[in-house]
Tab-separated table of C-alpha atoms in Angstrom:
chain	number	residue	atom	x	y	z
A	122	MET	CA	18.913	146.754	37.750
A	123	VAL	CA	16.479	144.856	39.936
A	124	THR	CA	14.990	146.757	42.864
A	125	VAL	CA	14.451	144.694	46.019
A	126	VAL	CA	11.946	146.227	48.426
A	127	GLY	CA	11.589	145.091	52.020
A	128	ILE	CA	8.050	145.131	53.377
A	129	GLY	CA	6.701	144.391	56.850
A	130	ALA	CA	3.448	143.109	58.321
A	131	ASP	CA	2.171	146.713	58.265
A	132	GLY	CA	2.203	146.537	54.469
A	133	TRP	CA	1.862	149.606	52.272
A	134	ASP	CA	1.241	151.930	55.223
A	135	GLY	CA	4.632	151.083	56.737
A	136	LEU	CA	6.681	151.763	53.607
A	137	PRO	CA	8.758	154.941	53.219
A	138	GLU	CA	8.129	157.064	50.140
A	139	THR	CA	11.310	155.824	48.433
A	140	SER	CA	10.032	152.255	48.516
A	141	ARG	CA	6.545	153.310	47.410
A	142	ARG	CA	7.940	155.129	44.383
A	143	ALA	CA	9.899	152.043	43.344
A	144	LEU	CA	6.796	149.868	43.572
A	145	ARG	CA	4.552	152.368	41.785
A	146	SER	CA	6.944	152.595	38.845
A	147	ALA	CA	7.691	148.864	38.566
A	148	GLU	CA	6.396	147.178	35.431
A	149	VAL	CA	6.803	143.740	37.051
A	150	LEU	CA	6.247	142.946	40.745
A	151	ILE	CA	7.669	139.619	41.949
A	152	GLY	CA	7.056	138.144	45.406
A	153	GLY	CA	5.169	135.668	47.510
A	154	PRO	CA	1.351	135.768	47.476
A	155	ARG	CA	1.214	137.248	51.009
A	156	GLN	CA	3.621	140.038	50.106
A	157	LEU	CA	1.896	140.880	46.811
A	158	ASP	CA	-1.476	141.048	48.563
A	159	LEU	CA	-0.129	143.841	50.776
A	160	LEU	CA	0.177	146.174	47.786
A	161	PRO	CA	-2.885	148.204	46.662
A	162	VAL	CA	-3.659	147.521	43.019
A	163	ALA	CA	-4.482	151.157	42.319
A	164	ASP	CA	-1.056	152.318	43.460
A	165	CYS	CA	0.951	149.401	42.050
A	166	PRO	CA	-0.422	148.495	38.591
A	167	GLY	CA	2.579	146.407	37.486
A	168	THR	CA	2.220	142.781	36.406
A	169	ARG	CA	2.260	140.545	39.485
A	170	VAL	CA	4.325	137.346	39.402
A	171	THR	CA	4.530	134.867	42.283
A	172	TRP	CA	7.693	132.888	42.953
A	173	PRO	CA	7.565	129.292	41.746
A	174	SER	CA	8.756	126.384	43.891
A	175	PRO	CA	11.576	125.457	44.141
A	176	LEU	CA	12.566	129.104	44.020
A	177	ARG	CA	16.319	129.298	43.486
A	178	PRO	CA	16.577	127.279	40.228
A	179	ALA	CA	13.777	129.366	38.745
A	180	VAL	CA	15.277	132.800	39.455
A	181	PRO	CA	17.541	133.180	36.359
A	182	GLY	CA	14.828	132.169	33.908
A	183	LEU	CA	12.151	134.256	35.596
A	184	LEU	CA	14.256	137.410	35.546
A	185	ALA	CA	15.422	136.734	31.979
A	186	ALA	CA	11.773	136.559	30.878
A	187	HIS	CA	11.331	140.167	32.030
A	188	GLU	CA	14.660	141.516	30.789
A	189	GLY	CA	14.441	145.203	29.866
A	190	ARG	CA	11.448	145.912	32.108
A	191	ARG	CA	11.485	147.665	35.470
A	192	VAL	CA	11.396	144.802	37.984
A	193	ALA	CA	10.747	145.099	41.735
A	194	VAL	CA	11.111	142.093	44.017
A	195	LEU	CA	9.307	142.056	47.357
A	196	ALA	CA	11.038	140.666	50.448
A	197	SER	CA	10.023	140.281	54.068
A	198	GLY	CA	11.741	142.867	56.253
A	199	ASP	CA	15.438	143.265	55.458
A	200	PRO	CA	16.033	141.452	52.129
A	201	LEU	CA	19.653	140.663	53.043
A	202	PHE	CA	18.870	139.159	56.441
A	203	TYR	CA	18.008	135.502	55.695
A	204	GLY	CA	16.033	136.807	52.723
A	205	ILE	CA	15.720	136.695	48.958
A	206	GLY	CA	18.339	139.448	48.651
A	207	ARG	CA	21.158	136.983	49.257
A	208	THR	CA	19.952	134.641	46.525
A	209	LEU	CA	19.614	137.494	44.044
A	210	ALA	CA	23.057	138.874	44.919
A	211	GLU	CA	24.637	135.449	44.368
A	212	ILE	CA	22.863	134.889	41.037
A	213	LEU	CA	22.881	138.395	39.540
A	214	GLY	CA	25.778	139.970	41.391
A	215	PRO	CA	25.372	142.821	43.891
A	216	ASP	CA	25.992	145.484	41.230
A	217	ARG	CA	22.650	144.668	39.600
A	218	LEU	CA	20.630	145.116	42.790
A	219	HIS	CA	19.120	148.211	44.363
A	220	VAL	CA	18.031	147.171	47.855
A	221	LEU	CA	15.525	149.172	49.921
A	222	PRO	CA	15.410	147.462	53.327
A	223	HIS	CA	12.659	147.521	55.929
A	224	PRO	CA	13.263	146.832	59.643
A	225	SER	CA	13.798	143.087	60.072
A	226	SER	CA	11.626	140.919	62.318
A	227	VAL	CA	14.660	140.582	64.606
A	228	SER	CA	14.904	144.378	64.975
A	229	TYR	CA	11.212	144.513	65.852
A	230	ALA	CA	11.546	141.625	68.312
A	231	CYS	CA	14.490	143.228	70.133
A	232	ALA	CA	12.557	146.503	70.301
A	233	ARG	CA	9.580	144.750	71.928
A	234	LEU	CA	11.720	142.737	74.358
A	235	GLY	CA	14.242	145.431	75.228
A	236	TRP	CA	17.105	143.176	74.143
A	237	PRO	CA	20.233	144.769	72.627
A	238	LEU	CA	20.406	143.595	69.028
A	239	GLU	CA	24.191	143.193	68.963
A	240	ALA	CA	24.110	140.893	72.014
A	241	THR	CA	21.301	138.666	70.764
A	242	GLU	CA	22.081	135.543	68.723
A	243	THR	CA	19.706	134.673	65.904
A	244	VAL	CA	19.091	131.128	64.660
A	245	SER	CA	17.055	130.492	61.526
A	246	LEU	CA	14.889	127.373	61.409
A	247	VAL	CA	13.717	128.089	57.867
A	248	ALA	CA	14.626	125.122	55.652
A	249	ARG	CA	17.086	123.961	58.317
A	250	PRO	CA	17.062	120.960	60.670
A	251	LEU	CA	15.559	121.758	64.065
A	252	ASP	CA	18.467	119.908	65.732
A	253	ALA	CA	20.776	122.801	64.766
A	254	LEU	CA	19.210	124.792	67.606
A	255	THR	CA	20.924	122.553	70.182
A	256	ALA	CA	24.400	124.008	69.561
A	257	ALA	CA	23.173	127.492	70.532
A	258	LEU	CA	21.667	126.463	73.889
A	259	HIS	CA	23.571	127.796	76.893
A	260	ASP	CA	22.249	128.532	80.364
A	261	GLY	CA	21.137	132.162	80.668
A	262	ARG	CA	21.516	132.814	76.937
A	263	ARG	CA	18.934	134.817	74.979
A	264	LEU	CA	18.116	133.561	71.502
A	265	LEU	CA	15.846	134.700	68.697
A	266	LEU	CA	14.605	132.018	66.317
A	267	LEU	CA	13.150	132.603	62.881
A	268	GLY	CA	10.313	130.094	62.783
A	269	GLU	CA	9.111	128.034	59.857
A	270	GLY	CA	5.397	127.404	59.799
A	271	PRO	CA	2.636	127.573	62.418
A	272	ASP	CA	3.886	124.502	64.320
A	273	SER	CA	7.449	125.810	64.860
A	274	PRO	CA	6.910	126.943	68.487
A	275	ALA	CA	5.429	123.577	69.485
A	276	ARG	CA	8.282	121.710	67.771
A	277	VAL	CA	10.878	123.925	69.463
A	278	ALA	CA	9.238	123.340	72.858
A	279	ALA	CA	9.288	119.558	72.287
A	280	LEU	CA	12.979	119.648	71.350
A	281	LEU	CA	13.834	121.710	74.436
A	282	ARG	CA	12.022	119.251	76.699
A	283	GLU	CA	13.752	116.303	75.046
A	284	ARG	CA	17.235	117.865	75.342
A	285	GLY	CA	16.856	118.943	78.981
A	286	TRP	CA	15.889	122.603	78.605
A	287	GLY	CA	12.284	122.406	79.801
A	288	GLY	CA	12.577	125.474	82.041
A	289	THR	CA	13.306	127.730	79.055
A	290	ARG	CA	10.869	130.612	78.640
A	291	ILE	CA	9.411	130.869	75.138
A	292	ARG	CA	7.780	133.972	73.763
A	293	VAL	CA	6.266	133.959	70.291
A	294	LEU	CA	5.977	137.380	68.666
A	295	GLU	CA	3.475	137.240	65.818
A	296	GLN	CA	2.865	139.697	62.966
A	297	LEU	CA	5.481	142.118	64.284
A	298	GLY	CA	4.827	145.720	63.292
A	299	GLY	CA	1.359	144.956	61.914
A	300	PRO	CA	-2.153	145.590	63.219
A	301	ARG	CA	-2.531	141.930	64.284
A	302	GLU	CA	0.628	141.809	66.408
A	303	ARG	CA	0.325	139.323	69.291
A	304	LEU	CA	2.503	137.755	71.987
A	305	LEU	CA	2.312	134.144	73.230
A	306	ASP	CA	4.185	133.323	76.444
A	307	GLY	CA	5.063	130.135	78.336
A	308	THR	CA	7.808	127.612	79.095
A	309	ALA	CA	8.975	124.627	77.085
A	310	ALA	CA	7.899	122.255	79.858
A	311	ASP	CA	4.220	123.238	79.622
A	312	TRP	CA	3.901	124.956	76.239
A	313	PRO	CA	0.145	125.128	75.585
A	314	HIS	CA	-0.050	126.407	72.007
A	315	GLU	CA	-0.267	123.829	69.216
A	316	ARG	CA	-0.036	126.412	66.452
A	317	ALA	CA	0.950	130.041	65.976
A	318	ASP	CA	0.667	132.569	63.179
A	319	ALA	CA	2.945	131.592	60.301
A	320	LEU	CA	4.669	135.008	60.516
A	321	HIS	CA	6.480	134.887	63.861
A	322	VAL	CA	9.754	135.110	65.765
A	323	LEU	CA	10.513	133.006	68.849
A	324	ALA	CA	12.407	134.463	71.802
A	325	LEU	CA	14.112	132.018	74.189
A	326	ASP	CA	15.462	132.689	77.679
A	327	CYS	CA	17.499	129.491	77.995
A	328	VAL	CA	17.335	127.536	81.265
A	329	ARG	CA	19.171	124.214	81.561
A	330	ASP	CA	17.547	121.501	83.680
A	331	PRO	CA	19.646	120.604	86.756
A	332	ASP	CA	20.502	117.080	85.541
A	333	THR	CA	21.343	118.103	81.956
A	334	LEU	CA	24.995	117.780	80.947
A	335	ARG	CA	26.693	121.160	80.598
A	336	LEU	CA	28.330	121.647	77.189
A	337	GLY	CA	30.794	124.485	76.650
A	338	THR	CA	31.829	126.263	73.478
A	339	THR	CA	35.448	125.060	73.384
A	340	PRO	CA	36.676	121.668	72.106
A	341	GLY	CA	36.873	118.851	74.614
A	342	LEU	CA	33.223	118.113	75.422
A	343	PRO	CA	32.685	115.529	78.171
A	344	ASP	CA	32.967	111.958	76.886
A	345	GLU	CA	29.456	111.334	78.272
A	346	ALA	CA	28.081	113.722	75.643
A	347	TYR	CA	28.684	111.028	73.007
A	348	GLU	CA	27.045	107.742	72.235
A	349	HIS	CA	29.948	105.389	71.509
A	350	ASP	CA	31.204	101.798	71.578
A	351	GLY	CA	34.640	102.706	72.928
A	352	GLN	CA	35.815	104.053	69.561
A	353	LEU	CA	36.061	107.648	70.778
A	354	THR	CA	38.879	110.190	70.822
A	355	LYS	CA	38.900	110.942	74.543
A	356	ARG	CA	38.247	114.401	75.880
A	357	TYR	CA	41.741	115.758	76.547
A	358	VAL	CA	43.292	114.248	73.435
A	359	ARG	CA	40.313	115.560	71.464
A	360	ALA	CA	40.908	119.085	72.749
A	361	ALA	CA	44.575	118.916	71.711
A	362	THR	CA	43.616	117.479	68.330
A	363	LEU	CA	41.157	120.286	67.580
A	364	ALA	CA	43.785	122.827	68.620
A	365	ALA	CA	46.161	121.312	66.050
A	366	LEU	CA	43.460	121.231	63.352
A	367	ALA	CA	42.637	124.921	64.063
A	368	PRO	CA	39.137	125.220	62.538
A	369	ALA	CA	38.185	128.547	60.960
A	370	PRO	CA	34.799	129.750	59.628
A	371	GLY	CA	33.799	128.177	56.330
A	372	GLU	CA	36.500	125.512	56.297
A	373	LEU	CA	35.912	121.839	55.453
A	374	LEU	CA	37.294	118.917	57.480
A	375	TRP	CA	37.631	115.293	56.466
A	376	ASP	CA	37.324	113.117	59.588
A	377	VAL	CA	38.743	109.840	58.277
A	378	GLY	CA	37.902	106.832	60.436
A	379	GLY	CA	35.097	108.738	62.120
A	380	GLY	CA	34.413	106.298	64.978
A	381	SER	CA	31.852	108.213	67.035
A	382	GLY	CA	32.273	111.416	65.040
A	383	SER	CA	33.606	113.507	67.922
A	384	ILE	CA	36.305	115.324	65.935
A	385	GLY	CA	33.921	116.270	63.128
A	386	VAL	CA	31.219	117.284	65.594
A	387	GLU	CA	33.493	119.598	67.570
A	388	TRP	CA	35.037	121.022	64.403
A	389	MET	CA	31.526	122.080	63.300
A	390	ARG	CA	30.616	123.393	66.748
A	391	ALA	CA	33.598	125.769	66.529
A	392	HIS	CA	31.635	128.004	64.125
A	393	ARG	CA	28.287	127.662	62.386
A	394	ALA	CA	29.977	128.030	58.977
A	395	CYS	CA	32.404	125.123	59.555
A	396	ARG	CA	31.724	121.973	57.521
A	397	ALA	CA	32.808	118.374	58.010
A	398	VAL	CA	32.633	114.973	56.344
A	399	ALA	CA	33.044	111.866	58.492
A	400	VAL	CA	34.221	108.761	56.632
A	401	GLU	CA	33.479	105.519	58.464
A	402	ARG	CA	33.508	101.970	57.074
A	403	SER	CA	31.153	100.481	59.707
A	404	PRO	CA	27.455	101.152	58.928
A	405	GLU	CA	26.630	100.857	62.628
A	406	ARG	CA	29.208	103.461	63.598
A	407	ALA	CA	28.221	105.692	60.669
A	408	ALA	CA	24.639	105.739	61.970
A	409	ARG	CA	25.960	106.531	65.446
A	410	ILE	CA	27.957	109.486	64.065
A	411	ALA	CA	24.768	110.912	62.545
A	412	ARG	CA	22.929	110.555	65.872
A	413	ASN	CA	25.750	112.263	67.772
A	414	ALA	CA	25.835	115.106	65.249
A	415	ALA	CA	22.086	115.686	65.608
A	416	ALA	CA	22.136	115.479	69.420
A	417	LEU	CA	25.009	117.977	69.660
A	418	GLY	CA	23.555	120.534	67.293
A	419	VAL	CA	25.441	119.936	64.029
A	420	PRO	CA	23.054	117.818	61.923
A	421	GLY	CA	24.768	119.131	58.777
A	422	LEU	CA	27.770	116.861	59.355
A	423	LYS	CA	27.955	114.636	56.268
A	424	VAL	CA	28.557	110.933	56.901
A	425	VAL	CA	30.088	108.753	54.169
A	426	THR	CA	29.884	105.023	54.806
A	427	GLY	CA	32.810	103.204	53.246
A	428	ALA	CA	36.457	102.285	53.633
A	429	ALA	CA	39.141	104.870	52.942
A	430	PRO	CA	40.913	105.617	50.703
A	431	GLY	CA	38.258	104.475	48.222
A	432	ALA	CA	35.468	106.341	50.013
A	433	LEU	CA	37.364	109.636	49.692
A	434	ALA	CA	36.885	109.813	45.926
A	435	GLY	CA	34.645	112.665	44.817
A	436	LEU	CA	34.618	114.536	48.129
A	437	ASP	CA	35.072	118.306	48.081
A	438	THR	CA	38.641	119.523	48.624
A	439	PRO	CA	39.336	119.731	52.356
A	440	ASP	CA	41.026	122.506	54.292
A	441	ALA	CA	42.072	120.015	56.967
A	442	ILE	CA	42.116	116.246	57.435
A	443	PHE	CA	42.070	114.217	60.627
A	444	ILE	CA	43.021	110.543	60.506
A	445	GLY	CA	41.907	108.709	63.594
A	446	GLY	CA	42.519	105.163	62.428
A	447	GLY	CA	43.680	102.970	59.564
A	448	LEU	CA	47.075	104.592	59.094
A	449	THR	CA	48.581	101.304	57.935
A	450	ALA	CA	45.885	100.792	55.271
A	451	PRO	CA	47.580	100.775	51.840
A	452	GLY	CA	47.382	104.149	50.141
A	453	LEU	CA	45.382	105.934	52.874
A	454	LEU	CA	47.972	108.454	53.999
A	455	ASP	CA	49.083	109.138	50.427
A	456	ALA	CA	45.483	109.748	49.322
A	457	CYS	CA	44.878	112.171	52.179
A	458	TRP	CA	48.137	114.026	51.539
A	459	ASP	CA	47.437	114.323	47.811
A	460	ALA	CA	43.913	115.657	48.510
A	461	LEU	CA	45.206	118.537	50.637
A	462	PRO	CA	45.751	121.873	48.884
A	463	PRO	CA	48.791	124.011	49.769
A	464	GLY	CA	48.228	125.435	53.234
A	465	GLY	CA	45.979	122.535	54.208
A	466	ARG	CA	46.517	120.849	57.567
A	467	LEU	CA	46.754	117.166	58.380
A	468	VAL	CA	46.586	115.698	61.890
A	469	ALA	CA	46.902	111.967	62.594
A	470	ASN	CA	46.651	110.162	65.929
A	471	THR	CA	47.704	106.630	66.814
A	472	VAL	CA	48.330	104.372	69.801
A	473	THR	CA	50.104	101.493	68.004
A	474	LEU	CA	53.813	101.054	67.336
A	475	GLU	CA	53.191	100.098	63.719
A	476	SER	CA	51.257	103.295	62.945
A	477	GLU	CA	53.718	105.319	65.008
A	478	ALA	CA	56.489	104.150	62.685
A	479	VAL	CA	54.445	105.353	59.706
A	480	LEU	CA	54.029	108.783	61.277
A	481	ALA	CA	57.710	109.011	62.186
A	482	ALA	CA	58.636	108.340	58.566
A	483	ARG	CA	56.217	111.005	57.329
A	484	HIS	CA	57.572	113.460	59.880
A	485	ARG	CA	61.086	112.941	58.495
A	486	ARG	CA	59.801	113.470	54.973
A	487	HIS	CA	57.388	116.401	55.393
A	488	GLY	CA	58.303	117.974	58.728
A	489	GLY	CA	55.561	119.291	60.968
A	490	GLU	CA	55.261	118.410	64.640
A	491	LEU	CA	55.425	114.931	66.171
A	492	ILE	CA	54.337	114.767	69.801
A	493	ARG	CA	53.194	112.219	72.354
A	494	LEU	CA	50.142	112.951	74.492
A	495	ALA	CA	49.935	111.180	77.841
A	496	VAL	CA	47.020	111.573	80.238
A	497	ALA	CA	46.688	110.047	83.700
A	498	ALA	CA	43.609	110.103	85.935
A	499	ALA	CA	43.509	109.873	89.718
A	500	VAL	CA	41.820	106.623	90.866
A	501	PRO	CA	41.338	104.830	94.186
A	502	VAL	CA	44.184	102.501	95.228
A	503	GLY	CA	42.946	100.698	98.308
A	504	GLY	CA	42.338	103.465	100.825
A	505	PHE	CA	44.565	105.879	98.910
A	506	THR	CA	44.667	107.555	95.502
A	507	GLY	CA	47.043	106.898	92.628
A	508	TRP	CA	47.477	107.632	88.946
A	509	ARG	CA	46.128	105.403	86.172
A	510	GLN	CA	47.832	106.073	82.874
A	511	ALA	CA	45.803	106.008	79.665
A	512	MET	CA	47.465	104.661	76.521
A	513	PRO	CA	49.762	107.407	75.171
A	514	VAL	CA	48.748	108.897	71.836
A	515	THR	CA	51.292	109.814	69.179
A	516	GLN	CA	50.171	112.777	67.074
A	517	TRP	CA	51.636	114.112	63.856
A	518	SER	CA	50.423	117.517	62.664
A	519	VAL	CA	51.668	119.253	59.543
A	520	THR	CA	50.770	122.057	57.146
A	521	LYS	CA	51.302	121.260	53.483
A	522	GLY	CA	53.661	123.664	51.765
A	523	SER	CA	53.271	125.072	48.280
A	524	GLY	CA	54.981	122.814	45.785
A	525	GLU	CA	54.761	119.708	47.967
A	526	GLY	CA	53.341	116.698	46.168
């Protein structure tokens, strides 16, 4: 068994007796230098070992080197809240861990702010792209951010100004629970602090600037949210397409013929655990997909530059596939169908008669649903108003059955 002990900024004085006993009796104490320095040598005589970098690859060997000895690992706050506890549970298995948690920094922050913990969203910036914050920004929303490094608050403020959230109030809560606890306060528009204590949590009261485009949480973002060259699944068709794809947490989408990346972007915005790969043969469009993903808060969208079906080789098995173009390319539809596991979904859209014939044939062979989406917009006609019809979109959606090749 490995004992994992959560410790706060108040150090040894803030630990309950159960945690103190575990640390006193440990023959090996593993942690970061800051955490180890919080333990009095007289009370905790065990051998002190600091984590190497990179940490995760070193964990199995480090623990194996101390096999048979009583090992205690130090963690900041709650070890299983964005902490080392998750890594240890994945590597060793939860049955080999004895976890003694301490209040997390988020619990302390909510206590100081008077925010209900269950109603407060937390976003970690530790080892994650700052652009991921964008997807969580909604007018009037309260957010807690786990910062990474002393310059995190200044970087967050710069991002908020750039994305049109300059009126957002930022509070930085440093050294929570410790004797050096401090609060910094201001707005993103005029944030005055270049650096903060490395141990901090940021609290945001989100305020959208009046001219900033409003982005909702459901599929069908405004077309203006995307940088594009005309190769874009339009808003209402996009909403219907995402409904057919039905993203669920943790699932992987292949967006084949990515164009501007809108389907992959909105798939990933459906839940923070959703994953997507956009396959696009044009380098210019592939770069545009990456920019759209970053601007809309899903920088983890993977972009593969190359022509399908060749570019699909070696990709992780998808839960769903969207084909937005190239249906008549030799072998493309077969490659996508073969890549799907039983229960996987495939959705394909087209506006051409030739590709429509391909989808009709597949519908006869595999079943599913074949529909036509038609959207018309009201436009001026002289002094009156009439309807302008967009090109109708034929959509085939199907779930692959068990035993289907």
